[in-house]
Short mmCIF file of C-alpha atoms in Angstrom, two decimals:
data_model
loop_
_atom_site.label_atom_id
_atom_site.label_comp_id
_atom_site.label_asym_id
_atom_site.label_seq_id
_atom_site.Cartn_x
_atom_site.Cartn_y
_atom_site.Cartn_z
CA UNK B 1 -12.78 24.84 42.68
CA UNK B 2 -14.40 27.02 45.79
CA UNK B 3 -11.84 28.75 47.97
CA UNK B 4 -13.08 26.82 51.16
CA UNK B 5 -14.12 22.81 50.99
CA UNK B 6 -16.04 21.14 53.36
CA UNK B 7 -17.07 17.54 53.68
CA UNK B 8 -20.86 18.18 54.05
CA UNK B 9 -21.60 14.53 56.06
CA UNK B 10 -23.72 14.04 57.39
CA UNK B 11 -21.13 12.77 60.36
CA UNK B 12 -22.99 10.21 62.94
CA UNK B 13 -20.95 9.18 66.18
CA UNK B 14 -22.12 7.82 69.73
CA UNK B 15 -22.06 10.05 72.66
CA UNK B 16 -19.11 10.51 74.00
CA UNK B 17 -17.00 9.99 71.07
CA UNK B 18 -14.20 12.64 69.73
CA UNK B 19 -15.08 14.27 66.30
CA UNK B 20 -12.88 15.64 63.63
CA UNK B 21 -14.46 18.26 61.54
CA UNK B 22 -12.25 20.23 58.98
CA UNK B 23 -11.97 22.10 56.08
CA UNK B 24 -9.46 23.10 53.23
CA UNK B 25 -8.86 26.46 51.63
CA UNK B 26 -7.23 27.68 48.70
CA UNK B 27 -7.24 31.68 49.24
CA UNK B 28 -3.53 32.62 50.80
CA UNK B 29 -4.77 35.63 52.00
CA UNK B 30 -6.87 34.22 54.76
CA UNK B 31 -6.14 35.14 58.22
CA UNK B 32 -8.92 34.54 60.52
CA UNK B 33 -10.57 31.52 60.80
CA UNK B 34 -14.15 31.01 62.29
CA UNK B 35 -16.27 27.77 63.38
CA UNK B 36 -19.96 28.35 63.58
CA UNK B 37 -22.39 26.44 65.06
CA UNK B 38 -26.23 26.23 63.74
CA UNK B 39 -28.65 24.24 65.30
CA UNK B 40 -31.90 23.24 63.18
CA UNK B 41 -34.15 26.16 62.59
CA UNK B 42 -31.60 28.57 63.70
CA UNK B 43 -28.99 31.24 62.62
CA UNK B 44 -24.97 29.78 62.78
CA UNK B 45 -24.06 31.26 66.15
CA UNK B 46 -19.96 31.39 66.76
CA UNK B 47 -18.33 28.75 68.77
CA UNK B 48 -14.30 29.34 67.89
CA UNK B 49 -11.90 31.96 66.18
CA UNK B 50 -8.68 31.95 65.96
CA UNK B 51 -5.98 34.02 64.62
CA UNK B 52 -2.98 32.73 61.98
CA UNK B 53 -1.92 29.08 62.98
CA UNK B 54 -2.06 27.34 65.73
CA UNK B 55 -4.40 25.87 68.26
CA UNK B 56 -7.15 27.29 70.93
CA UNK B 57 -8.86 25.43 73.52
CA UNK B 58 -12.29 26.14 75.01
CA UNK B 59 -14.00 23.54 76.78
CA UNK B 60 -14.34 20.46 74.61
CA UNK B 61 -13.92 22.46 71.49
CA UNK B 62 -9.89 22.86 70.03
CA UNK B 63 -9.71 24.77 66.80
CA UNK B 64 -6.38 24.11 64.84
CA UNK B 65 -5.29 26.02 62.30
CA UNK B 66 -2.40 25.03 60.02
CA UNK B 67 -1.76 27.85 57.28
CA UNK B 68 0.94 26.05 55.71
CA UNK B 69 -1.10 22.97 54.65
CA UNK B 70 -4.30 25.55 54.19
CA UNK B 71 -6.18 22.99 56.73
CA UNK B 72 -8.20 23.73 59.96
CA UNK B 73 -10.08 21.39 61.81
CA UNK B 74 -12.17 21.66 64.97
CA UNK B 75 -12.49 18.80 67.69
CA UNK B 76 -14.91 17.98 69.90
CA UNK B 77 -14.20 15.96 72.91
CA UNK B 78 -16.98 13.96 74.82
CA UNK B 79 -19.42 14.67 72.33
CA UNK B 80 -22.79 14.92 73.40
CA UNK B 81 -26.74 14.96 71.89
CA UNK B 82 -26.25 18.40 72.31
CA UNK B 83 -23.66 18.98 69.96
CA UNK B 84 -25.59 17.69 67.26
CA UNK B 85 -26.13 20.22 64.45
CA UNK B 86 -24.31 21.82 61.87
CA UNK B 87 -20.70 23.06 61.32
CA UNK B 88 -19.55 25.77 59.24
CA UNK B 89 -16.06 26.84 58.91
CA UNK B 90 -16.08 30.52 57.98
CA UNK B 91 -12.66 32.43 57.01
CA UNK B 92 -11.67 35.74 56.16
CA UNK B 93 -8.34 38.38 54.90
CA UNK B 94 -9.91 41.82 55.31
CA UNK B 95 -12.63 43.98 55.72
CA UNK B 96 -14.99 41.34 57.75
CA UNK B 97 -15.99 39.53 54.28
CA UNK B 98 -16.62 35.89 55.46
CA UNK B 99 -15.87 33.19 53.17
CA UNK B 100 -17.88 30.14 54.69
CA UNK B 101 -17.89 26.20 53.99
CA UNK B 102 -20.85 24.25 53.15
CA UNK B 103 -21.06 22.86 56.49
CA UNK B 104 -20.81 19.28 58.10
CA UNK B 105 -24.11 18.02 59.54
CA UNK B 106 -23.08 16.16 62.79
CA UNK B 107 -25.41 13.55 64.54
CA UNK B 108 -24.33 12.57 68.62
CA UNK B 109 -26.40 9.22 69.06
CA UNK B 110 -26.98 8.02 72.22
CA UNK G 1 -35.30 39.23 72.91
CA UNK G 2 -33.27 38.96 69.93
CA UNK G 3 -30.54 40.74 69.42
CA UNK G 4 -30.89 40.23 65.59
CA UNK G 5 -34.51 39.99 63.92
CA UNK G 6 -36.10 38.77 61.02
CA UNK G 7 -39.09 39.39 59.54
CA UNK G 8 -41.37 37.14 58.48
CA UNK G 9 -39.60 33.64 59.77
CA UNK G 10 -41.55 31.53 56.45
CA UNK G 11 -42.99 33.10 53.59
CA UNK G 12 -44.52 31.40 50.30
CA UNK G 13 -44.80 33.64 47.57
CA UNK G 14 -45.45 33.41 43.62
CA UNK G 15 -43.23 33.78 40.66
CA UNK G 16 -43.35 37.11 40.05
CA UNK G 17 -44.10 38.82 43.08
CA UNK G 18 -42.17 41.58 44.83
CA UNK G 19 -41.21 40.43 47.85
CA UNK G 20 -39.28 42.43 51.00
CA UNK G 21 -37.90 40.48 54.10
CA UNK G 22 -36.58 42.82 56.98
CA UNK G 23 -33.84 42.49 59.56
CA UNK G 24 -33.35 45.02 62.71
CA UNK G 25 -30.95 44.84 65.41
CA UNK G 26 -30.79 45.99 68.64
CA UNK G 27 -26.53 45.73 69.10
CA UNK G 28 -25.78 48.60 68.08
CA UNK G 29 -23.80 47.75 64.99
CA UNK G 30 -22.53 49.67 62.27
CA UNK G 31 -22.13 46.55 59.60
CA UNK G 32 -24.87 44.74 58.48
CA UNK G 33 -25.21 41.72 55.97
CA UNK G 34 -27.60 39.38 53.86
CA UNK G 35 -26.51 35.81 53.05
CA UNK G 36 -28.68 32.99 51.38
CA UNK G 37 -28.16 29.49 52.63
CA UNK G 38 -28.64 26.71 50.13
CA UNK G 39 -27.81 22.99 50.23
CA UNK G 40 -24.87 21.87 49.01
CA UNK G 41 -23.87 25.45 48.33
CA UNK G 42 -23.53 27.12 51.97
CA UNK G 43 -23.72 30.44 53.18
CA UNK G 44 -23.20 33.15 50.18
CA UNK G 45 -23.11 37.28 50.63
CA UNK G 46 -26.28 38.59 48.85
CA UNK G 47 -24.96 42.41 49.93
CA UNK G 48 -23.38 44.35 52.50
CA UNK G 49 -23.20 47.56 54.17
CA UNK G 50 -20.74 49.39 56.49
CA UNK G 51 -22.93 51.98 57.55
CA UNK G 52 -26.07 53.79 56.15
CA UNK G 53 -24.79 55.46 53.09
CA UNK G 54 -22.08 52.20 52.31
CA UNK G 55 -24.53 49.36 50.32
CA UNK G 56 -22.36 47.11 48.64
CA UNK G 57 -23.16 44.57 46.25
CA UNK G 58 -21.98 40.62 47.41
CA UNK G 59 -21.61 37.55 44.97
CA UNK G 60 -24.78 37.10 44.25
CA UNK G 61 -26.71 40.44 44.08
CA UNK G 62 -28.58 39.67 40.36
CA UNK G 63 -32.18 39.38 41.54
CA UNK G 64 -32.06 41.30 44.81
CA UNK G 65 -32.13 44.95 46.15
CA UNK G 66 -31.41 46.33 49.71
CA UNK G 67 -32.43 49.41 51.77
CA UNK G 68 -30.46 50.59 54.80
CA UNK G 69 -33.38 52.74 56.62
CA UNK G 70 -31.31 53.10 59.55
CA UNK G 71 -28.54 51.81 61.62
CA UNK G 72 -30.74 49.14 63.11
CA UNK G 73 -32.88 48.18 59.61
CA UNK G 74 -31.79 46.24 56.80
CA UNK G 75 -34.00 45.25 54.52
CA UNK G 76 -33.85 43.18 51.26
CA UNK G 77 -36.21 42.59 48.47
CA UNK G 78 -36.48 40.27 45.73
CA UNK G 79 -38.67 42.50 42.96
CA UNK G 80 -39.82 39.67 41.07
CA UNK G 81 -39.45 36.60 42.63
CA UNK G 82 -38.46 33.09 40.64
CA UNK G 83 -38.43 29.96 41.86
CA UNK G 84 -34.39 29.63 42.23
CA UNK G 85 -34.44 32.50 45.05
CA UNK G 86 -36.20 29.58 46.96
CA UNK G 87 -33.50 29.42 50.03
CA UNK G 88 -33.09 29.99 53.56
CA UNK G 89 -31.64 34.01 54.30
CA UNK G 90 -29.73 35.18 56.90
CA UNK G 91 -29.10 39.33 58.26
CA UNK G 92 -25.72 39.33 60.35
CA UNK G 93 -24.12 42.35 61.76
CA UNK G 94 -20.54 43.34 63.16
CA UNK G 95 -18.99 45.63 65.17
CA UNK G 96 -15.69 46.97 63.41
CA UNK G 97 -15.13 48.79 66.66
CA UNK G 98 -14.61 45.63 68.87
CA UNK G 99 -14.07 42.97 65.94
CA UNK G 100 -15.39 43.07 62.16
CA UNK G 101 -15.21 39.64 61.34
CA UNK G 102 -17.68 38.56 64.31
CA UNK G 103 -20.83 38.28 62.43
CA UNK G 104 -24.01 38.09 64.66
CA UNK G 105 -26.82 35.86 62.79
CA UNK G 106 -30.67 36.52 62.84
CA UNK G 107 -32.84 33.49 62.73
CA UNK G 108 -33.00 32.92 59.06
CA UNK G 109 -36.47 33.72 56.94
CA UNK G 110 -37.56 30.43 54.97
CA UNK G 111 -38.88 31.85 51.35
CA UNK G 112 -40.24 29.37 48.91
CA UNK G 113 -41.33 30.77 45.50
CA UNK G 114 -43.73 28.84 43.56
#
């Protein structure tokens, strides 16, 4: 089993719809929890960390964390084109070694 | 300009082959990494290193070697190239003074090996 799961889509929703993207870990040890953001022919850039559980707002973009259920999940409000590409939730314990998921491929029609 | 660069962006190469792709950054940053990126599999640490005389292997080092020239350069080479190191890689960096686990992403080199 891999320490982090994600569903790897691909996820297809009309503009302006709110998307669910989440992942499940195993590792008890993780603390910090990372969303990245890679567009097609690019390198994952980071949209959201957070910190233990809990939620953070920026934007469109929550990132929830529950620790007790091992479960985080990112949401995008008003999704647009633009938000089309793929998600990777990344996670870590110490010493800046990222564990990352496989990513979900998200498609915004219009 | 970049902050993080990769060098070449595409490369085809033979079985066989030695084969070095670079990275260089212009942040400043003391940590410095190499992931591949493969379908179905996701982002995976090839090695990593906290400064220049810290190289550490990742967990999936068989196959490849690194060189830290410098603070800035990072390189990584595959000596002899097979056809399952076909993948997309990826140089990040940190900064352990502000926050380690902020990794900053090059563009990603695109190696196929024939």
């Amino acid at each position: 089993q891999k320490e982090v799961e994600q569903d790897p889509g691909p996820l297809s929703v009309p503009e302006g719809a709110i998307v669910s993207l989440n992942c499940t870990y195993s590792n008890s040890a993780f603390q910090y929890f990372m969303w990245y953001r890679q567009y097609s022919r690019k390198g994952p850039e980071l949209l959201m960390y957070t910190y233990s559980s809990g939620n953070k707002e920026d934007g469109r973009f929550t990132a929830q964390v529950d620790k007790s259920s091992k479960y985080i999940s990112l949401f995008i409000r008003d999704s647009q084109p633009s938000d089309s590409a793929t998600y990777l939730c990344a996670m870590t314990g110490t010493a800046s070694k990222l564990t990352f998921g496989t990513g979900t491929r998200l498609q915004v029609t219009l | 300009d970049a902050d993080v660069t990769q060098t070449p962006r595409n490369r085809i190469t033979k079985t066989g082959k030695r084969i070095m792709l670079e990275c260089s950054q212009t942040k400043g940053h003391d940590r410095m990494y190499w992931y591949r990126q493969d379908p179905g599999l996701g982002l995976r640490l090839i090695y990593y290193s906290f400064d220049v005389k810290d190289i550490n292997k990742g967990e999936i080092s068989d196959g490849y070697s690194v060189s830290r020239q410098a603070q800035a350069k990072f390189s990584l080479s595959l000596e002899s190239a097979i056809p399952n190191q076909t993948a997309l890689y990826f140089c990040a960096t940190s900064d352990p003074d502000r926050d380690e686990n902020i990794q900053y992403f090059g563009a990603g080199t695109r190696l196929s090996v024939l």
